[in-house]
């Protein structure tokens, strides 16, 4: 390289003869085209490559499921974990509540005119069976909360969460956002599920009927 | 002039090749830089929109879901496609010592290619995207991209079969491979996705088989070919080992193809397809280490040249990042790694590490090396080269580190169901700001290069007689002033 | 002689032919036997999208939702997709048998949408969220899609073709420059229909692994 060149100067384009050389100064000064060195490949490296390839074969064999189009688990014995130890309902409830924040918001205040609040709502802090019934089956249509009318759709959670999770989230919302009602036992959810689990979403009237007919 | 061992014949052949390449390659590289600027701007807009969603918020044409694919497509096809095509033509001509055939047709092809990308991007902005990632351009724009590439394939084969020396150099293998891979890749991917040969999950696999291979079988081999040429060429030493070149080439060709499914780890794919993708990616350690040894061992003992040569500096940066980003990519494919980083900004960080840390610098190195030979001018400003280099390196590192760190944290939070999703979004916002800053730095580098490029393609009455090195001081205004004095 | 001349090209071609066969053609062939299943209510799952839903899917593609939202739920114990309530079970190839183009997506700047219609069936919620994501999800960085809605001030007449039931009230604290109500336009309505139809809750047997 020309790192030791003197300070560059400008040169005026010379007349025809020199001009061709001048134009190609870069092409003339460059090194010859690259050649191949012929160092041998280290044998240890080749052995490593071979071993590594064997690992690849082993990994495919061990993790390819059953090679079918519907064999999605890479190992047939990838058993789901056993039943989890019971959790603190307030912790589990907070986790489940993440699914509710879309509408009822993280602060439990809902969205004015659209999604009812949980904070200070009689439906939350009142009858435990009625709360469980709402959580399990959801709500459809006009609905009054604290004197305000709402018209929206609450999804049914019965296929998504088990009794423990529903009880936990009920317990959580009854004790959060300033609410101060007691916990909901898993057995209550279990009983309500048995009673009305097959029904569709509640209407306001239907829910009142259910609550009244203890 | 410093010592070169060439016969006069070789020099004449070089000059002949460069004359035939002058316009063709300049057209391709100039479009590459313009598209790089467009892609960077589109990327910046997308980046700003992610932390400030109100930015240009009411314009449907510029909604995130449209400007983001335009960013990637103009980067891959606009910058990548044209930069790689220029590189391919010049390198193959030089190594075969033949003129570039039918230059007029190739220039026309380059123009059509540019029109294709422009129309395709406008199509996406208008909402005509096909919805298949990396193949978003509406179908009617694709012939404009494919037909010009056919000319390049034919030109490449013609040069290869008319080569003057029987021995083929390793760069030539990679260039031949690119011209075969890329058309097969595009046509089969279009057939499997937008033309509807397969549906559903098989289509998703085809999509990511393509999405990964467009980087792996197009950008990567071109970048490796450039590094294999430039590093030994500039320092004037033979490449470390022919045997390693051979091993690296074929292991790369065999394994890289199969890696695409790691983009869908955990998804509704048969386990065996993902497992093969994981192994294909992990096996990449073999070619990457092999190619790494070849590049880095060639450099050993010549690192002092990095101080002066802009070409070498970009080329070595590219080859070093190639090693690093390939290691990162191989490990990233593992299921335990994907469980955390899949679906996060980590992947985005990795893509930019590879594209802007490996591929782009090697294309810049090619331009820094070849443009003085093609135009007969030297680079006008060493300072602009320095700005370009440090902005590229700094912006790329900032980008990669911020996104990869944010991605890991984001993935860990996402796998903890007690963390509300919106808290994760809020956590990433500061890193998205850093990304915008990094994008601005990269843009500054691109603009510096653009200015230098614009000046070197101008005809000058005055010429520098020595190469422009990183350590020299060159002032364009002085040159202009002297030209003015002379004309009086 | 010819083989020597073309050996490199041929070898290179074979590598790519092998991978497209192995990764695309063979899995596609394995999926050929997939059939929809009959639900308890007599309808089938999966069904191709048609009518409003198909139109909505086109809007989903045109707006590029895929760049921030995936549509694939990972298995239990791998990530927290199911515990985050993004689905009741993992996604399987049969869920996607009619999807063209596929919209699996590989980014979760926003949550997964494979079953958004199951966990959020309310059209009102979707409308408010699409109009301005910050109404329902404070801190979200999703773009607004206000051009999918007709904005109405108090006393404005209904847009042509809209029913009184389509009008959605904006919560008072988010009302700006007198705009108090929304009506989704044709594209907005279709997109909401599509989002409500995204539902992978039907328990396909192969999803139990």
mmCIF file with all atom_site columns, N, CA, C and O in Angstrom, chain B residues 376-405:
data_model
loop_
_atom_site.group_PDB
_atom_site.id
_atom_site.type_symbol
_atom_site.label_atom_id
_atom_site.label_alt_id
_atom_site.label_comp_id
_atom_site.label_asym_id
_atom_site.label_entity_id
_atom_site.label_seq_id
_atom_site.pdbx_PDB_ins_code
_atom_site.Cartn_x
_atom_site.Cartn_y
_atom_site.Cartn_z
_atom_site.occupancy
_atom_site.B_iso_or_equiv
_atom_site.pdbx_formal_charge
_atom_site.auth_seq_id
_atom_site.auth_comp_id
_atom_site.auth_asym_id
_atom_site.auth_atom_id
_atom_site.pdbx_PDB_model_num
ATOM 1   N N  . UNK B 1 376 ? -11.589 6.576  -13.267 1.00 0.00 ? 376 UNK B N  1
ATOM 2   C CA . UNK B 1 376 ? -10.317 7.263  -13.483 1.00 0.00 ? 376 UNK B CA 1
ATOM 3   C C  . UNK B 1 376 ? -10.105 8.408  -12.518 1.00 0.00 ? 376 UNK B C  1
ATOM 4   O O  . UNK B 1 376 ? -9.081  9.085  -12.559 1.00 0.00 ? 376 UNK B O  1
ATOM 5   N N  . UNK B 1 377 ? -11.041 8.650  -11.623 1.00 0.00 ? 377 UNK B N  1
ATOM 6   C CA . UNK B 1 377 ? -10.865 9.681  -10.584 1.00 0.00 ? 377 UNK B CA 1
ATOM 7   C C  . UNK B 1 377 ? -10.536 9.006  -9.264  1.00 0.00 ? 377 UNK B C  1
ATOM 8   O O  . UNK B 1 377 ? -10.831 7.839  -9.070  1.00 0.00 ? 377 UNK B O  1
ATOM 9   N N  . UNK B 1 378 ? -9.950  9.773  -8.352  1.00 0.00 ? 378 UNK B N  1
ATOM 10  C CA . UNK B 1 378 ? -9.783  9.255  -6.991  1.00 0.00 ? 378 UNK B CA 1
ATOM 11  C C  . UNK B 1 378 ? -10.942 9.771  -6.149  1.00 0.00 ? 378 UNK B C  1
ATOM 12  O O  . UNK B 1 378 ? -11.597 10.750 -6.497  1.00 0.00 ? 378 UNK B O  1
ATOM 13  N N  . UNK B 1 379 ? -11.170 9.114  -5.012  1.00 0.00 ? 379 UNK B N  1
ATOM 14  C CA . UNK B 1 379 ? -12.191 9.616  -4.094  1.00 0.00 ? 379 UNK B CA 1
ATOM 15  C C  . UNK B 1 379 ? -11.817 11.015 -3.658  1.00 0.00 ? 379 UNK B C  1
ATOM 16  O O  . UNK B 1 379 ? -10.657 11.278 -3.325  1.00 0.00 ? 379 UNK B O  1
ATOM 17  N N  . UNK B 1 380 ? -12.791 11.902 -3.664  1.00 0.00 ? 380 UNK B N  1
ATOM 18  C CA . UNK B 1 380 ? -12.457 13.306 -3.491  1.00 0.00 ? 380 UNK B CA 1
ATOM 19  C C  . UNK B 1 380 ? -12.147 13.656 -2.044  1.00 0.00 ? 380 UNK B C  1
ATOM 20  O O  . UNK B 1 380 ? -11.279 14.460 -1.763  1.00 0.00 ? 380 UNK B O  1
ATOM 21  N N  . UNK B 1 381 ? -12.889 13.048 -1.111  1.00 0.00 ? 381 UNK B N  1
ATOM 22  C CA . UNK B 1 381 ? -12.700 13.489 0.263   1.00 0.00 ? 381 UNK B CA 1
ATOM 23  C C  . UNK B 1 381 ? -12.432 12.315 1.194   1.00 0.00 ? 381 UNK B C  1
ATOM 24  O O  . UNK B 1 381 ? -13.256 11.409 1.317   1.00 0.00 ? 381 UNK B O  1
ATOM 25  N N  . UNK B 1 382 ? -11.279 12.343 1.829   1.00 0.00 ? 382 UNK B N  1
ATOM 26  C CA . UNK B 1 382 ? -10.967 11.291 2.803   1.00 0.00 ? 382 UNK B CA 1
ATOM 27  C C  . UNK B 1 382 ? -11.807 11.461 4.056   1.00 0.00 ? 382 UNK B C  1
ATOM 28  O O  . UNK B 1 382 ? -12.160 10.488 4.712   1.00 0.00 ? 382 UNK B O  1
ATOM 29  N N  . UNK B 1 383 ? -12.126 12.721 4.366   1.00 0.00 ? 383 UNK B N  1
ATOM 30  C CA . UNK B 1 383 ? -12.903 12.958 5.578   1.00 0.00 ? 383 UNK B CA 1
ATOM 31  C C  . UNK B 1 383 ? -14.290 12.307 5.467   1.00 0.00 ? 383 UNK B C  1
ATOM 32  O O  . UNK B 1 383 ? -14.776 11.680 6.392   1.00 0.00 ? 383 UNK B O  1
ATOM 33  N N  . UNK B 1 384 ? -14.884 12.430 4.275   1.00 0.00 ? 384 UNK B N  1
ATOM 34  C CA . UNK B 1 384 ? -16.207 11.816 4.082   1.00 0.00 ? 384 UNK B CA 1
ATOM 35  C C  . UNK B 1 384 ? -16.114 10.297 4.203   1.00 0.00 ? 384 UNK B C  1
ATOM 36  O O  . UNK B 1 384 ? -17.028 9.651  4.701   1.00 0.00 ? 384 UNK B O  1
ATOM 37  N N  . UNK B 1 385 ? -14.997 9.718  3.754   1.00 0.00 ? 385 UNK B N  1
ATOM 38  C CA . UNK B 1 385 ? -14.844 8.264  3.907   1.00 0.00 ? 385 UNK B CA 1
ATOM 39  C C  . UNK B 1 385 ? -14.780 7.917  5.388   1.00 0.00 ? 385 UNK B C  1
ATOM 40  O O  . UNK B 1 385 ? -15.402 6.952  5.840   1.00 0.00 ? 385 UNK B O  1
ATOM 41  N N  . UNK B 1 386 ? -14.031 8.732  6.136   1.00 0.00 ? 386 UNK B N  1
ATOM 42  C CA . UNK B 1 386 ? -13.934 8.463  7.581   1.00 0.00 ? 386 UNK B CA 1
ATOM 43  C C  . UNK B 1 386 ? -15.306 8.584  8.237   1.00 0.00 ? 386 UNK B C  1
ATOM 44  O O  . UNK B 1 386 ? -15.688 7.742  9.053   1.00 0.00 ? 386 UNK B O  1
ATOM 45  N N  . UNK B 1 387 ? -16.041 9.646  7.880   1.00 0.00 ? 387 UNK B N  1
ATOM 46  C CA . UNK B 1 387 ? -17.384 9.799  8.458   1.00 0.00 ? 387 UNK B CA 1
ATOM 47  C C  . UNK B 1 387 ? -18.234 8.583  8.124   1.00 0.00 ? 387 UNK B C  1
ATOM 48  O O  . UNK B 1 387 ? -18.910 8.008  8.975   1.00 0.00 ? 387 UNK B O  1
ATOM 49  N N  . UNK B 1 388 ? -18.153 8.168  6.860   1.00 0.00 ? 388 UNK B N  1
ATOM 50  C CA . UNK B 1 388 ? -18.956 7.019  6.428   1.00 0.00 ? 388 UNK B CA 1
ATOM 51  C C  . UNK B 1 388 ? -18.602 5.784  7.256   1.00 0.00 ? 388 UNK B C  1
ATOM 52  O O  . UNK B 1 388 ? -19.472 5.080  7.756   1.00 0.00 ? 388 UNK B O  1
ATOM 53  N N  . UNK B 1 389 ? -17.309 5.549  7.418   1.00 0.00 ? 389 UNK B N  1
ATOM 54  C CA . UNK B 1 389 ? -16.914 4.349  8.146   1.00 0.00 ? 389 UNK B CA 1
ATOM 55  C C  . UNK B 1 389 ? -17.383 4.381  9.599   1.00 0.00 ? 389 UNK B C  1
ATOM 56  O O  . UNK B 1 389 ? -17.996 3.430  10.091  1.00 0.00 ? 389 UNK B O  1
ATOM 57  N N  . UNK B 1 390 ? -17.099 5.481  10.280  1.00 0.00 ? 390 UNK B N  1
ATOM 58  C CA . UNK B 1 390 ? -17.421 5.494  11.715  1.00 0.00 ? 390 UNK B CA 1
ATOM 59  C C  . UNK B 1 390 ? -18.928 5.528  11.952  1.00 0.00 ? 390 UNK B C  1
ATOM 60  O O  . UNK B 1 390 ? -19.414 4.943  12.926  1.00 0.00 ? 390 UNK B O  1
ATOM 61  N N  . UNK B 1 391 ? -19.666 6.184  11.041  1.00 0.00 ? 391 UNK B N  1
ATOM 62  C CA . UNK B 1 391 ? -21.129 6.162  11.192  1.00 0.00 ? 391 UNK B CA 1
ATOM 63  C C  . UNK B 1 391 ? -21.666 4.757  10.962  1.00 0.00 ? 391 UNK B C  1
ATOM 64  O O  . UNK B 1 391 ? -22.558 4.292  11.682  1.00 0.00 ? 391 UNK B O  1
ATOM 65  N N  . UNK B 1 392 ? -21.116 4.060  9.958   1.00 0.00 ? 392 UNK B N  1
ATOM 66  C CA . UNK B 1 392 ? -21.592 2.707  9.686   1.00 0.00 ? 392 UNK B CA 1
ATOM 67  C C  . UNK B 1 392 ? -21.316 1.801  10.880  1.00 0.00 ? 392 UNK B C  1
ATOM 68  O O  . UNK B 1 392 ? -22.195 1.089  11.366  1.00 0.00 ? 392 UNK B O  1
ATOM 69  N N  . UNK B 1 393 ? -20.068 1.857  11.358  1.00 0.00 ? 393 UNK B N  1
ATOM 70  C CA . UNK B 1 393 ? -19.697 0.979  12.478  1.00 0.00 ? 393 UNK B CA 1
ATOM 71  C C  . UNK B 1 393 ? -20.478 1.354  13.744  1.00 0.00 ? 393 UNK B C  1
ATOM 72  O O  . UNK B 1 393 ? -21.088 0.493  14.382  1.00 0.00 ? 393 UNK B O  1
ATOM 73  N N  . UNK B 1 394 ? -20.473 2.646  14.065  1.00 0.00 ? 394 UNK B N  1
ATOM 74  C CA . UNK B 1 394 ? -21.109 3.090  15.308  1.00 0.00 ? 394 UNK B CA 1
ATOM 75  C C  . UNK B 1 394 ? -22.606 2.875  15.282  1.00 0.00 ? 394 UNK B C  1
ATOM 76  O O  . UNK B 1 394 ? -23.185 2.322  16.222  1.00 0.00 ? 394 UNK B O  1
ATOM 77  N N  . UNK B 1 395 ? -23.246 3.295  14.177  1.00 0.00 ? 395 UNK B N  1
ATOM 78  C CA . UNK B 1 395 ? -24.691 3.161  14.078  1.00 0.00 ? 395 UNK B CA 1
ATOM 79  C C  . UNK B 1 395 ? -25.112 1.709  14.127  1.00 0.00 ? 395 UNK B C  1
ATOM 80  O O  . UNK B 1 395 ? -26.053 1.331  14.830  1.00 0.00 ? 395 UNK B O  1
ATOM 81  N N  . UNK B 1 396 ? -24.351 0.872  13.435  1.00 0.00 ? 396 UNK B N  1
ATOM 82  C CA . UNK B 1 396 ? -24.693 -0.552 13.372  1.00 0.00 ? 396 UNK B CA 1
ATOM 83  C C  . UNK B 1 396 ? -24.554 -1.187 14.755  1.00 0.00 ? 396 UNK B C  1
ATOM 84  O O  . UNK B 1 396 ? -25.421 -1.949 15.194  1.00 0.00 ? 396 UNK B O  1
ATOM 85  N N  . UNK B 1 397 ? -23.470 -0.862 15.468  1.00 0.00 ? 397 UNK B N  1
ATOM 86  C CA . UNK B 1 397 ? -23.276 -1.455 16.797  1.00 0.00 ? 397 UNK B CA 1
ATOM 87  C C  . UNK B 1 397 ? -24.342 -0.989 17.772  1.00 0.00 ? 397 UNK B C  1
ATOM 88  O O  . UNK B 1 397 ? -24.905 -1.786 18.530  1.00 0.00 ? 397 UNK B O  1
ATOM 89  N N  . UNK B 1 398 ? -24.632 0.314  17.741  1.00 0.00 ? 398 UNK B N  1
ATOM 90  C CA . UNK B 1 398 ? -25.653 0.858  18.643  1.00 0.00 ? 398 UNK B CA 1
ATOM 91  C C  . UNK B 1 398 ? -26.990 0.174  18.378  1.00 0.00 ? 398 UNK B C  1
ATOM 92  O O  . UNK B 1 398 ? -27.681 -0.270 19.306  1.00 0.00 ? 398 UNK B O  1
ATOM 93  N N  . UNK B 1 399 ? -27.328 0.084  17.107  1.00 0.00 ? 399 UNK B N  1
ATOM 94  C CA . UNK B 1 399 ? -28.580 -0.546 16.706  1.00 0.00 ? 399 UNK B CA 1
ATOM 95  C C  . UNK B 1 399 ? -28.650 -1.973 17.232  1.00 0.00 ? 399 UNK B C  1
ATOM 96  O O  . UNK B 1 399 ? -29.598 -2.388 17.902  1.00 0.00 ? 399 UNK B O  1
ATOM 97  N N  . UNK B 1 400 ? -27.609 -2.750 16.910  1.00 0.00 ? 400 UNK B N  1
ATOM 98  C CA . UNK B 1 400 ? -27.621 -4.174 17.245  1.00 0.00 ? 400 UNK B CA 1
ATOM 99  C C  . UNK B 1 400 ? -27.679 -4.386 18.754  1.00 0.00 ? 400 UNK B C  1
ATOM 100 O O  . UNK B 1 400 ? -28.478 -5.185 19.251  1.00 0.00 ? 400 UNK B O  1
ATOM 101 N N  . UNK B 1 401 ? -26.840 -3.664 19.485  1.00 0.00 ? 401 UNK B N  1
ATOM 102 C CA . UNK B 1 401 ? -26.796 -3.879 20.933  1.00 0.00 ? 401 UNK B CA 1
ATOM 103 C C  . UNK B 1 401 ? -28.129 -3.495 21.564  1.00 0.00 ? 401 UNK B C  1
ATOM 104 O O  . UNK B 1 401 ? -28.665 -4.241 22.389  1.00 0.00 ? 401 UNK B O  1
ATOM 105 N N  . UNK B 1 402 ? -28.682 -2.330 21.165  1.00 0.00 ? 402 UNK B N  1
ATOM 106 C CA . UNK B 1 402 ? -29.936 -1.887 21.775  1.00 0.00 ? 402 UNK B CA 1
ATOM 107 C C  . UNK B 1 402 ? -31.055 -2.885 21.485  1.00 0.00 ? 402 UNK B C  1
ATOM 108 O O  . UNK B 1 402 ? -31.798 -3.286 22.381  1.00 0.00 ? 402 UNK B O  1
ATOM 109 N N  . UNK B 1 403 ? -31.151 -3.325 20.227  1.00 0.00 ? 403 UNK B N  1
ATOM 110 C CA . UNK B 1 403 ? -32.264 -4.204 19.857  1.00 0.00 ? 403 UNK B CA 1
ATOM 111 C C  . UNK B 1 403 ? -32.104 -5.589 20.470  1.00 0.00 ? 403 UNK B C  1
ATOM 112 O O  . UNK B 1 403 ? -33.075 -6.204 20.916  1.00 0.00 ? 403 UNK B O  1
ATOM 113 N N  . UNK B 1 404 ? -30.871 -6.102 20.494  1.00 0.00 ? 404 UNK B N  1
ATOM 114 C CA . UNK B 1 404 ? -30.689 -7.450 21.032  1.00 0.00 ? 404 UNK B CA 1
ATOM 115 C C  . UNK B 1 404 ? -30.936 -7.449 22.544  1.00 0.00 ? 404 UNK B C  1
ATOM 116 O O  . UNK B 1 404 ? -31.590 -8.352 23.068  1.00 0.00 ? 404 UNK B O  1
ATOM 117 N N  . UNK B 1 405 ? -30.451 -6.436 23.240  1.00 0.00 ? 405 UNK B N  1
ATOM 118 C CA . UNK B 1 405 ? -30.688 -6.381 24.682  1.00 0.00 ? 405 UNK B CA 1
ATOM 119 C C  . UNK B 1 405 ? -32.179 -6.224 24.956  1.00 0.00 ? 405 UNK B C  1
ATOM 120 O O  . UNK B 1 405 ? -32.760 -6.976 25.754  1.00 0.00 ? 405 UNK B O  1
#
